[in-house]
PDB file of C-alpha atoms in Angstrom:
ATOM      1  CA  MET A   1     -16.532 -19.089 -22.732  1.00 80.00           C
ATOM      2  CA  TYR A   2     -19.489 -18.937 -20.383  1.00 86.00           C
ATOM      3  CA  PRO A   3     -20.064 -15.772 -18.318  1.00 90.00           C
ATOM      4  CA  LEU A   4     -20.873 -16.632 -14.720  1.00 92.00           C
ATOM      5  CA  SER A   5     -24.171 -15.455 -13.285  1.00 93.00           C
ATOM      6  CA  ASP A   6     -24.434 -13.233 -10.207  1.00 93.00           C
ATOM      7  CA  GLU A   7     -25.719 -16.237  -8.220  1.00 94.00           C
ATOM      8  CA  GLN A   8     -22.658 -18.278  -9.169  1.00 94.00           C
ATOM      9  CA  VAL A   9     -20.349 -15.387  -8.249  1.00 95.00           C
ATOM     10  CA  ASP A  10     -22.158 -15.065  -4.901  1.00 95.00           C
ATOM     11  CA  LEU A  11     -21.821 -18.788  -4.311  1.00 95.00           C
ATOM     12  CA  ILE A  12     -18.041 -18.681  -4.841  1.00 95.00           C
ATOM     13  CA  ASP A  13     -17.719 -15.592  -2.657  1.00 95.00           C
ATOM     14  CA  GLN A  14     -19.638 -17.220   0.211  1.00 95.00           C
ATOM     15  CA  ASP A  15     -17.583 -20.362  -0.170  1.00 95.00           C
ATOM     16  CA  LEU A  16     -14.339 -18.380   0.025  1.00 94.00           C
ATOM     17  CA  ILE A  17     -15.556 -16.725   3.240  1.00 93.00           C
ATOM     18  CA  ARG A  18     -16.563 -20.112   4.662  1.00 93.00           C
ATOM     19  CA  LEU A  19     -13.106 -21.489   3.851  1.00 93.00           C
ATOM     20  CA  GLY A  20     -11.461 -18.724   5.840  1.00 90.00           C
ATOM     21  CA  LEU A  21     -10.592 -16.019   3.321  1.00 91.00           C
ATOM     22  CA  THR A  22     -11.705 -13.005   5.357  1.00 87.00           C
ATOM     23  CA  THR A  23      -9.459 -10.210   4.065  1.00 88.00           C
ATOM     24  CA  GLU A  24     -11.836  -8.494   1.688  1.00 89.00           C
ATOM     25  CA  SER A  25      -9.455  -7.188  -0.974  1.00 89.00           C
ATOM     26  CA  VAL A  26      -7.621 -10.505  -1.204  1.00 92.00           C
ATOM     27  CA  ARG A  27     -10.916 -12.367  -1.378  1.00 94.00           C
ATOM     28  CA  ALA A  28     -12.150 -10.025  -4.136  1.00 94.00           C
ATOM     29  CA  ASN A  29      -8.965 -10.701  -6.118  1.00 95.00           C
ATOM     30  CA  ILE A  30      -9.203 -14.466  -5.653  1.00 95.00           C
ATOM     31  CA  LEU A  31     -12.895 -14.360  -6.574  1.00 96.00           C
ATOM     32  CA  ASP A  32     -12.136 -12.533  -9.815  1.00 96.00           C
ATOM     33  CA  HIS A  33      -9.271 -14.912 -10.562  1.00 96.00           C
ATOM     34  CA  VAL A  34     -11.426 -18.007  -9.955  1.00 95.00           C
ATOM     35  CA  CYS A  35     -14.231 -16.565 -12.097  1.00 96.00           C
ATOM     36  CA  ILE A  36     -11.866 -15.805 -14.997  1.00 95.00           C
ATOM     37  CA  LEU A  37     -10.475 -19.353 -14.949  1.00 95.00           C
ATOM     38  CA  ILE A  38     -13.910 -21.000 -14.717  1.00 95.00           C
ATOM     39  CA  GLU A  39     -15.305 -18.810 -17.481  1.00 94.00           C
ATOM     40  CA  GLN A  40     -12.425 -19.907 -19.682  1.00 93.00           C
ATOM     41  CA  GLN A  41     -12.986 -23.566 -18.861  1.00 91.00           C
ATOM     42  CA  ILE A  42     -16.721 -24.032 -19.190  1.00 91.00           C
ATOM     43  CA  GLY A  43     -19.214 -23.626 -21.995  1.00 88.00           C
ATOM     44  CA  HIS A  44     -22.429 -24.268 -20.103  1.00 86.00           C
ATOM     45  CA  ALA A  45     -23.959 -23.607 -16.650  1.00 84.00           C
ATOM     46  CA  ASP A  46     -24.096 -27.368 -15.904  1.00 89.00           C
ATOM     47  CA  GLU A  47     -20.310 -27.562 -15.907  1.00 92.00           C
ATOM     48  CA  PHE A  48     -19.870 -24.864 -13.277  1.00 93.00           C
ATOM     49  CA  ASP A  49     -19.972 -26.987 -10.139  1.00 93.00           C
ATOM     50  CA  LYS A  50     -17.489 -29.570 -11.378  1.00 94.00           C
ATOM     51  CA  ALA A  51     -15.128 -26.929 -12.710  1.00 94.00           C
ATOM     52  CA  TYR A  52     -15.228 -24.919  -9.466  1.00 94.00           C
ATOM     53  CA  ARG A  53     -14.710 -27.948  -7.240  1.00 93.00           C
ATOM     54  CA  SER A  54     -11.652 -29.067  -9.207  1.00 94.00           C
ATOM     55  CA  LEU A  55     -10.188 -25.592  -9.635  1.00 94.00           C
ATOM     56  CA  LEU A  56     -10.232 -24.294  -6.060  1.00 92.00           C
ATOM     57  CA  PRO A  57      -7.827 -26.865  -4.573  1.00 92.00           C
ATOM     58  CA  THR A  58      -5.168 -25.717  -7.083  1.00 91.00           C
ATOM     59  CA  PHE A  59      -5.047 -22.391  -5.201  1.00 90.00           C
ATOM     60  CA  TYR A  60      -3.552 -23.888  -2.013  1.00 88.00           C
ATOM     61  CA  HIS A  61      -1.544 -26.764  -0.593  1.00 87.00           C
ATOM     62  CA  LYS A  62      -3.626 -27.841   2.401  1.00 88.00           C
ATOM     63  CA  ASP A  63      -6.137 -25.137   3.111  1.00 88.00           C
ATOM     64  CA  LEU A  64      -7.367 -21.854   1.602  1.00 89.00           C
ATOM     65  CA  ARG A  65      -6.585 -20.193   4.928  1.00 90.00           C
ATOM     66  CA  GLU A  66      -2.907 -20.383   3.918  1.00 90.00           C
ATOM     67  CA  ILE A  67      -3.545 -17.317   1.737  1.00 92.00           C
ATOM     68  CA  GLU A  68      -5.146 -15.496   4.653  1.00 90.00           C
ATOM     69  CA  TRP A  69      -2.244 -16.338   6.963  1.00 88.00           C
ATOM     70  CA  GLN A  70       0.288 -15.287   4.362  1.00 87.00           C
ATOM     71  CA  THR A  71      -1.534 -11.958   4.005  1.00 87.00           C
ATOM     72  CA  GLN A  72      -1.478 -11.344   7.768  1.00 82.00           C
ATOM     73  CA  LEU A  73       2.156 -12.343   7.967  1.00 81.00           C
ATOM     74  CA  LEU A  74       3.165  -9.834   5.313  1.00 81.00           C
ATOM     75  CA  LEU A  75       1.120  -7.067   6.927  1.00 75.00           C
ATOM     76  CA  LEU A  76       2.706  -7.683  10.287  1.00 69.00           C
ATOM     77  CA  SER A  77       6.184  -7.338   8.881  1.00 63.00           C
ATOM     78  CA  ARG A  78       7.913  -4.375  10.436  1.00 49.00           C
ATOM     79  CA  ASP A  79       8.657  -2.655   7.126  1.00 50.00           C
ATOM     80  CA  HIS A  80       5.440  -0.710   6.906  1.00 48.00           C
ATOM     81  CA  LEU A  81       4.943   0.369  10.531  1.00 51.00           C
ATOM     82  CA  ILE A  82       4.662   4.153  10.757  1.00 57.00           C
ATOM     83  CA  LEU A  83       6.406   4.349  14.150  1.00 59.00           C
ATOM     84  CA  THR A  84       8.517   1.810  15.929  1.00 60.00           C
ATOM     85  CA  LYS A  85       7.290   0.712  19.341  1.00 60.00           C
ATOM     86  CA  ILE A  86       9.991   2.770  21.055  1.00 67.00           C
ATOM     87  CA  GLN A  87       9.100   5.907  19.090  1.00 69.00           C
ATOM     88  CA  PHE A  88       5.397   5.415  19.833  1.00 66.00           C
ATOM     89  CA  PHE A  89       5.802   4.997  23.584  1.00 68.00           C
ATOM     90  CA  THR A  90       8.351   7.835  23.773  1.00 75.00           C
ATOM     91  CA  LEU A  91       5.800  10.085  22.086  1.00 73.00           C
ATOM     92  CA  LEU A  92       3.089   8.975  24.490  1.00 70.00           C
ATOM     93  CA  PHE A  93       5.355   9.562  27.462  1.00 74.00           C
ATOM     94  CA  LEU A  94       6.327  13.050  26.242  1.00 77.00           C
ATOM     95  CA  MET A  95       2.693  13.977  25.695  1.00 72.00           C
ATOM     96  CA  LEU A  96       1.741  12.906  29.197  1.00 71.00           C
ATOM     97  CA  ALA A  97       4.819  14.103  31.046  1.00 75.00           C
ATOM     98  CA  GLY A  98       5.444  17.272  29.032  1.00 76.00           C
ATOM     99  CA  PRO A  99       2.858  19.572  30.703  1.00 72.00           C
ATOM    100  CA  PHE A 100       3.979  18.476  34.204  1.00 73.00           C
ATOM    101  CA  VAL A 101       7.655  19.058  33.401  1.00 78.00           C
ATOM    102  CA  ILE A 102       6.871  22.522  32.010  1.00 77.00           C
ATOM    103  CA  TYR A 103       4.757  23.336  35.108  1.00 74.00           C
ATOM    104  CA  LEU A 104       7.497  22.243  37.481  1.00 75.00           C
ATOM    105  CA  LEU A 105      10.144  24.237  35.592  1.00 79.00           C
ATOM    106  CA  TRP A 106       7.923  27.299  35.661  1.00 77.00           C
ATOM    107  CA  ALA A 107       7.019  26.838  39.352  1.00 75.00           C
ATOM    108  CA  ILE A 108      10.625  26.306  40.362  1.00 73.00           C
ATOM    109  CA  SER A 109      11.779  29.428  38.570  1.00 75.00           C
ATOM    110  CA  ALA A 110       8.892  31.473  40.040  1.00 72.00           C
ATOM    111  CA  GLN A 111       8.641  30.359  43.697  1.00 66.00           C
ATOM    112  CA  PRO A 112      11.143  27.791  44.838  1.00 62.00           C
ATOM    113  CA  THR A 113       9.304  26.511  47.974  1.00 65.00           C
ATOM    114  CA  ALA A 114       8.510  22.947  49.137  1.00 61.00           C
ATOM    115  CA  SER A 115       4.897  23.128  47.985  1.00 62.00           C
ATOM    116  CA  THR A 116       6.074  24.006  44.477  1.00 59.00           C
ATOM    117  CA  TYR A 117       6.665  20.329  43.812  1.00 61.00           C
ATOM    118  CA  LEU A 118       3.030  19.401  44.550  1.00 67.00           C
ATOM    119  CA  VAL A 119       1.229  19.838  41.278  1.00 68.00           C
ATOM    120  CA  PRO A 120      -2.199  21.316  42.083  1.00 71.00           C
ATOM    121  CA  LYS A 121      -5.351  19.600  40.938  1.00 73.00           C
ATOM    122  CA  ALA A 122      -6.096  22.676  38.806  1.00 73.00           C
ATOM    123  CA  VAL A 123      -3.070  21.716  36.689  1.00 70.00           C
ATOM    124  CA  TRP A 124      -3.121  17.965  36.447  1.00 70.00           C
ATOM    125  CA  GLY A 125      -6.922  17.695  36.123  1.00 74.00           C
ATOM    126  CA  PRO A 126      -7.264  19.633  32.831  1.00 72.00           C
ATOM    127  CA  VAL A 127      -3.960  18.217  31.561  1.00 69.00           C
ATOM    128  CA  LEU A 128      -5.249  14.692  31.905  1.00 70.00           C
ATOM    129  CA  ALA A 129      -8.644  15.627  30.435  1.00 70.00           C
ATOM    130  CA  TYR A 130      -7.108  17.298  27.393  1.00 67.00           C
ATOM    131  CA  ALA A 131      -4.399  14.654  27.054  1.00 68.00           C
ATOM    132  CA  ALA A 132      -7.263  12.187  26.591  1.00 68.00           C
ATOM    133  CA  TRP A 133      -7.730  13.416  23.033  1.00 65.00           C
ATOM    134  CA  PRO A 134      -4.184  13.246  21.714  1.00 65.00           C
ATOM    135  CA  LEU A 135      -3.618   9.999  23.562  1.00 68.00           C
ATOM    136  CA  SER A 136      -6.768   8.395  22.258  1.00 68.00           C
ATOM    137  CA  SER A 137      -6.053   9.752  18.790  1.00 65.00           C
ATOM    138  CA  LEU A 138      -2.573   8.273  18.825  1.00 65.00           C
ATOM    139  CA  ILE A 139      -3.877   4.980  20.033  1.00 67.00           C
ATOM    140  CA  VAL A 140      -6.564   4.957  17.364  1.00 65.00           C
ATOM    141  CA  ILE A 141      -4.192   6.058  14.623  1.00 62.00           C
ATOM    142  CA  PHE A 142      -1.301   3.760  15.379  1.00 61.00           C
ATOM    143  CA  LEU A 143      -2.838   0.775  17.075  1.00 63.00           C
ATOM    144  CA  ILE A 144      -5.534  -0.016  14.554  1.00 59.00           C
ATOM    145  CA  PRO A 145      -4.484  -3.473  13.461  1.00 57.00           C
ATOM    146  CA  ASP A 146      -3.278  -3.287   9.880  1.00 52.00           C
ATOM    147  CA  HIS A 147      -4.864  -6.598   9.134  1.00 48.00           C
ATOM    148  CA  LEU A 148      -8.292  -4.975   9.357  1.00 51.00           C
ATOM    149  CA  ASP A 149      -9.607  -5.027   5.886  1.00 45.00           C
ATOM    150  CA  PRO A 150     -10.130  -2.969   3.874  1.00 48.00           C
ATOM    151  CA  PRO A 151      -7.006  -1.417   5.329  1.00 51.00           C
ATOM    152  CA  VAL A 152      -7.985   1.670   7.255  1.00 55.00           C
ATOM    153  CA  PRO A 153      -6.509   4.511   5.189  1.00 57.00           C
ATOM    154  CA  LYS A 154      -4.507   7.218   6.918  1.00 57.00           C
ATOM    155  CA  HIS A 155      -7.175   9.930   6.475  1.00 59.00           C
ATOM    156  CA  ALA A 156      -9.782   7.641   8.019  1.00 61.00           C
ATOM    157  CA  ARG A 157      -7.478   6.997  10.964  1.00 57.00           C
ATOM    158  CA  ILE A 158      -7.095  10.717  11.504  1.00 59.00           C
ATOM    159  CA  ALA A 159     -10.857  11.142  11.271  1.00 61.00           C
ATOM    160  CA  LEU A 160     -11.284   8.382  13.822  1.00 58.00           C
ATOM    161  CA  GLY A 161      -8.661  10.023  15.978  1.00 57.00           C
ATOM    162  CA  VAL A 162     -10.768  13.222  16.027  1.00 58.00           C
ATOM    163  CA  ALA A 163     -13.754  11.353  17.513  1.00 54.00           C
ATOM    164  CA  PRO A 164     -12.260  11.236  21.039  1.00 51.00           C
ATOM    165  CA  LEU A 165     -11.777  15.044  20.795  1.00 50.00           C
ATOM    166  CA  ILE A 166     -15.454  15.511  20.081  1.00 52.00           C
ATOM    167  CA  ALA A 167     -16.239  13.282  23.073  1.00 48.00           C
ATOM    168  CA  VAL A 168     -14.016  15.434  25.312  1.00 48.00           C
ATOM    169  CA  ILE A 169     -15.609  18.694  24.084  1.00 49.00           C
ATOM    170  CA  LYS A 170     -19.127  17.343  24.632  1.00 45.00           C
ATOM    171  CA  ARG A 171     -18.228  16.334  28.172  1.00 41.00           C
TER     172      ARG A 171
ATOM    173  CA  MET B  22      11.297 -26.531 -16.529  1.00 72.00           C
ATOM    174  CA  THR B  23       9.340 -24.440 -14.041  1.00 78.00           C
ATOM    175  CA  HIS B  24      11.375 -22.771 -11.311  1.00 78.00           C
ATOM    176  CA  SER B  25      10.660 -23.739  -7.753  1.00 77.00           C
ATOM    177  CA  PRO B  26       8.384 -21.320  -5.886  1.00 75.00           C
ATOM    178  CA  GLU B  27      10.958 -21.351  -3.076  1.00 78.00           C
ATOM    179  CA  LEU B  28      13.390 -19.514  -5.360  1.00 81.00           C
ATOM    180  CA  LEU B  29      10.786 -16.841  -6.014  1.00 84.00           C
ATOM    181  CA  LYS B  30       9.878 -16.060  -2.428  1.00 81.00           C
ATOM    182  CA  GLY B  31      12.268 -13.209  -1.774  1.00 85.00           C
ATOM    183  CA  THR B  32      11.901 -11.608  -5.156  1.00 92.00           C
ATOM    184  CA  LEU B  33       8.172 -11.673  -5.798  1.00 94.00           C
ATOM    185  CA  LYS B  34       7.633  -8.108  -4.601  1.00 95.00           C
ATOM    186  CA  THR B  35      10.363  -6.878  -6.955  1.00 96.00           C
ATOM    187  CA  ILE B  36       8.946  -8.884  -9.864  1.00 96.00           C
ATOM    188  CA  LEU B  37       5.484  -7.413  -9.366  1.00 97.00           C
ATOM    189  CA  LEU B  38       6.761  -3.874  -8.949  1.00 97.00           C
ATOM    190  CA  LYS B  39       8.866  -4.154 -12.100  1.00 97.00           C
ATOM    191  CA  LEU B  40       5.906  -5.606 -13.963  1.00 97.00           C
ATOM    192  CA  LEU B  41       3.808  -2.630 -12.924  1.00 97.00           C
ATOM    193  CA  ALA B  42       6.610  -0.278 -13.898  1.00 96.00           C
ATOM    194  CA  ASP B  43       6.637  -1.742 -17.399  1.00 96.00           C
ATOM    195  CA  HIS B  44       2.863  -1.749 -17.838  1.00 95.00           C
ATOM    196  CA  LYS B  45       0.497   1.080 -17.018  1.00 87.00           C
ATOM    197  CA  LYS B  46      -1.933  -0.975 -14.982  1.00 95.00           C
ATOM    198  CA  LEU B  47      -2.545  -4.630 -14.421  1.00 97.00           C
ATOM    199  CA  TYR B  48      -4.893  -6.850 -12.436  1.00 97.00           C
ATOM    200  CA  GLY B  49      -3.923 -10.060 -10.721  1.00 96.00           C
ATOM    201  CA  TYR B  50      -4.742 -12.561 -13.433  1.00 96.00           C
ATOM    202  CA  GLU B  51      -2.976 -10.410 -16.029  1.00 97.00           C
ATOM    203  CA  MET B  52       0.148 -10.352 -13.875  1.00 97.00           C
ATOM    204  CA  THR B  53       0.316 -14.151 -13.703  1.00 96.00           C
ATOM    205  CA  GLN B  54      -0.099 -14.333 -17.476  1.00 96.00           C
ATOM    206  CA  LYS B  55       2.527 -11.666 -18.177  1.00 96.00           C
ATOM    207  CA  VAL B  56       5.057 -13.439 -15.981  1.00 95.00           C
ATOM    208  CA  LYS B  57       4.367 -16.761 -17.695  1.00 94.00           C
ATOM    209  CA  GLU B  58       4.640 -15.148 -21.090  1.00 95.00           C
ATOM    210  CA  ILE B  59       7.866 -13.243 -20.411  1.00 94.00           C
ATOM    211  CA  THR B  60       9.641 -16.222 -18.818  1.00 93.00           C
ATOM    212  CA  GLY B  61       8.299 -18.814 -21.244  1.00 93.00           C
ATOM    213  CA  ASP B  62       6.396 -20.571 -18.447  1.00 90.00           C
ATOM    214  CA  LYS B  63       9.534 -20.938 -16.323  1.00 91.00           C
ATOM    215  CA  ILE B  64       8.123 -18.750 -13.610  1.00 91.00           C
ATOM    216  CA  GLN B  65       4.548 -19.372 -12.574  1.00 90.00           C
ATOM    217  CA  ILE B  66       3.218 -17.159  -9.826  1.00 92.00           C
ATOM    218  CA  THR B  67       0.623 -18.888  -7.734  1.00 91.00           C
ATOM    219  CA  GLU B  68      -2.511 -17.078  -6.612  1.00 92.00           C
ATOM    220  CA  GLY B  69      -1.653 -17.935  -3.018  1.00 91.00           C
ATOM    221  CA  ALA B  70       1.628 -16.045  -3.305  1.00 92.00           C
ATOM    222  CA  LEU B  71       0.454 -13.225  -5.563  1.00 94.00           C
ATOM    223  CA  TYR B  72      -2.513 -11.730  -3.719  1.00 94.00           C
ATOM    224  CA  PRO B  73      -1.011 -11.453  -0.231  1.00 93.00           C
ATOM    225  CA  VAL B  74       1.969  -9.614  -1.766  1.00 94.00           C
ATOM    226  CA  LEU B  75      -0.283  -7.275  -3.752  1.00 95.00           C
ATOM    227  CA  HIS B  76      -2.228  -6.546  -0.565  1.00 92.00           C
ATOM    228  CA  ALA B  77       1.041  -5.790   1.234  1.00 91.00           C
ATOM    229  CA  LEU B  78       2.211  -3.480  -1.584  1.00 93.00           C
ATOM    230  CA  GLU B  79      -1.053  -1.583  -1.327  1.00 92.00           C
ATOM    231  CA  SER B  80      -0.768  -1.376   2.417  1.00 87.00           C
ATOM    232  CA  GLU B  81       2.804  -0.054   2.105  1.00 87.00           C
ATOM    233  CA  GLY B  82       1.516   2.662  -0.215  1.00 90.00           C
ATOM    234  CA  LEU B  83       3.629   1.601  -3.192  1.00 94.00           C
ATOM    235  CA  VAL B  84       0.699   1.013  -5.521  1.00 95.00           C
ATOM    236  CA  THR B  85      -2.661   2.589  -6.150  1.00 95.00           C
ATOM    237  CA  THR B  86      -5.723   0.684  -7.262  1.00 95.00           C
ATOM    238  CA  GLU B  87      -8.636   1.214  -9.548  1.00 95.00           C
ATOM    239  CA  ILE B  88     -11.787  -0.828  -9.142  1.00 94.00           C
ATOM    240  CA  GLU B  89     -13.751  -2.133 -12.078  1.00 95.00           C
ATOM    241  CA  TYR B  90     -17.049  -3.938 -11.555  1.00 94.00           C
ATOM    242  CA  ILE B  91     -17.853  -6.900 -13.726  1.00 92.00           C
ATOM    243  CA  GLY B  92     -21.403  -7.702 -12.787  1.00 89.00           C
ATOM    244  CA  LYS B  93     -21.268  -8.424  -9.054  1.00 88.00           C
ATOM    245  CA  ARG B  94     -17.582  -9.023  -8.887  1.00 92.00           C
ATOM    246  CA  MET B  95     -14.836  -6.530  -8.375  1.00 94.00           C
ATOM    247  CA  ARG B  96     -11.629  -6.368 -10.402  1.00 96.00           C
ATOM    248  CA  LYS B  97      -8.758  -4.507  -8.870  1.00 96.00           C
ATOM    249  CA  HIS B  98      -6.284  -2.877 -11.250  1.00 97.00           C
ATOM    250  CA  TYR B  99      -2.904  -2.008  -9.748  1.00 97.00           C
ATOM    251  CA  MET B 100      -0.758   0.943 -10.719  1.00 97.00           C
ATOM    252  CA  LEU B 101       2.606   2.120  -9.485  1.00 96.00           C
ATOM    253  CA  ASN B 102       2.671   5.488  -7.701  1.00 95.00           C
ATOM    254  CA  ALA B 103       5.657   7.829  -7.232  1.00 94.00           C
ATOM    255  CA  LYS B 104       6.781   6.053  -4.053  1.00 93.00           C
ATOM    256  CA  GLY B 105       6.429   2.737  -5.876  1.00 95.00           C
ATOM    257  CA  VAL B 106       8.545   3.927  -8.813  1.00 96.00           C
ATOM    258  CA  HIS B 107      11.348   4.831  -6.413  1.00 95.00           C
ATOM    259  CA  ALA B 108      10.986   1.544  -4.512  1.00 95.00           C
ATOM    260  CA  THR B 109      11.094  -0.425  -7.777  1.00 96.00           C
ATOM    261  CA  ALA B 110      14.389   1.121  -8.815  1.00 96.00           C
ATOM    262  CA  GLU B 111      15.871   0.320  -5.399  1.00 95.00           C
ATOM    263  CA  LYS B 112      14.595  -3.230  -5.330  1.00 95.00           C
ATOM    264  CA  VAL B 113      15.687  -4.044  -8.874  1.00 96.00           C
ATOM    265  CA  LYS B 114      19.158  -2.752  -8.033  1.00 95.00           C
ATOM    266  CA  GLU B 115      19.203  -4.868  -4.890  1.00 94.00           C
ATOM    267  CA  VAL B 116      18.161  -8.044  -6.726  1.00 94.00           C
ATOM    268  CA  ALA B 117      20.682  -7.416  -9.503  1.00 93.00           C
ATOM    269  CA  SER B 118      23.437  -7.099  -6.956  1.00 93.00           C
ATOM    270  CA  PHE B 119      22.220 -10.261  -5.240  1.00 91.00           C
ATOM    271  CA  ILE B 120      22.311 -12.153  -8.546  1.00 90.00           C
ATOM    272  CA  ASP B 121      25.881 -10.976  -9.084  1.00 90.00           C
ATOM    273  CA  SER B 122      26.854 -12.233  -5.658  1.00 91.00           C
ATOM    274  CA  LEU B 123      25.095 -15.512  -6.285  1.00 89.00           C
ATOM    275  CA  ALA B 124      26.915 -15.883  -9.608  1.00 89.00           C
ATOM    276  CA  LEU B 125      30.227 -15.350  -7.851  1.00 91.00           C
ATOM    277  CA  LEU B 126      29.327 -17.788  -5.151  1.00 92.00           C
ATOM    278  CA  LEU B 127      28.114 -20.472  -7.535  1.00 90.00           C
ATOM    279  CA  LYS B 128      30.823 -19.692 -10.089  1.00 87.00           C
ATOM    280  CA  LEU B 129      28.296 -18.893 -12.810  1.00 84.00           C
ATOM    281  CA  PRO B 130      29.193 -16.805 -15.851  1.00 76.00           C
ATOM    282  CA  VAL B 131      26.439 -14.232 -15.205  1.00 61.00           C
ATOM    283  CA  LYS B 132      26.752 -10.497 -14.909  1.00 56.00           C
ATOM    284  CA  VAL B 133      23.572  -8.537 -14.291  1.00 56.00           C
ATOM    285  CA  SER B 134      24.676  -5.136 -13.030  1.00 53.00           C
TER     286      SER B 134
END
């Protein structure tokens, strides 16, 4: 068994990127797997190139990108979505429409005149400004493509979602 | 005789979850070896099938990972979490029931569950 040098590991890693393996965690796994198999096969540094060139094609049928595509395909499967599209857009609609509906109900119960139905700028202006945060947060949290790698963990999404709030406060 | 990878497609997730349920933690290469060993080489999991599924399991929150550095390269060890334990039980049950149905359909003398 011959332990691969850092340069050889780098060379394989760069080659995997060049061949289209962009998802970092999958690439790291494949890199480790390739290294283990090469280390088992060779006894000397001179044998590395030949061993690597003959080993890599055994990982795919036509192209290494198959692994990348398969990864994306599995991530896009509906099973792991937090909200369905309908739930997401219903939530967005409720967040936007909610304050207006409440205002109208309040206005109607207080002074039922014709002008009641015209929502004053003093109401819809701040509502839109403050809705910017929850809306942006929701968009950031739920619309971050899951194929981004390393997968953006939930706490990071929430942290990212807070960023638009800071922007609103600063404004 | 090695089984066709086509037969494995729908059950790979279950196989990996069960493997992790039976072992404390495993990394990719170890998983391929365990499967070979347990099945007497009849099932060989390809790297191209294994890693996308592991990535999906992680993304679904069924497994947790531990990183070990070997020089410049990273080795990811996978472990089942509580959600994964529950999912494993469900999936194994589902596959067992499927095998029973298949046995009935193909008139095979097999009874799994």
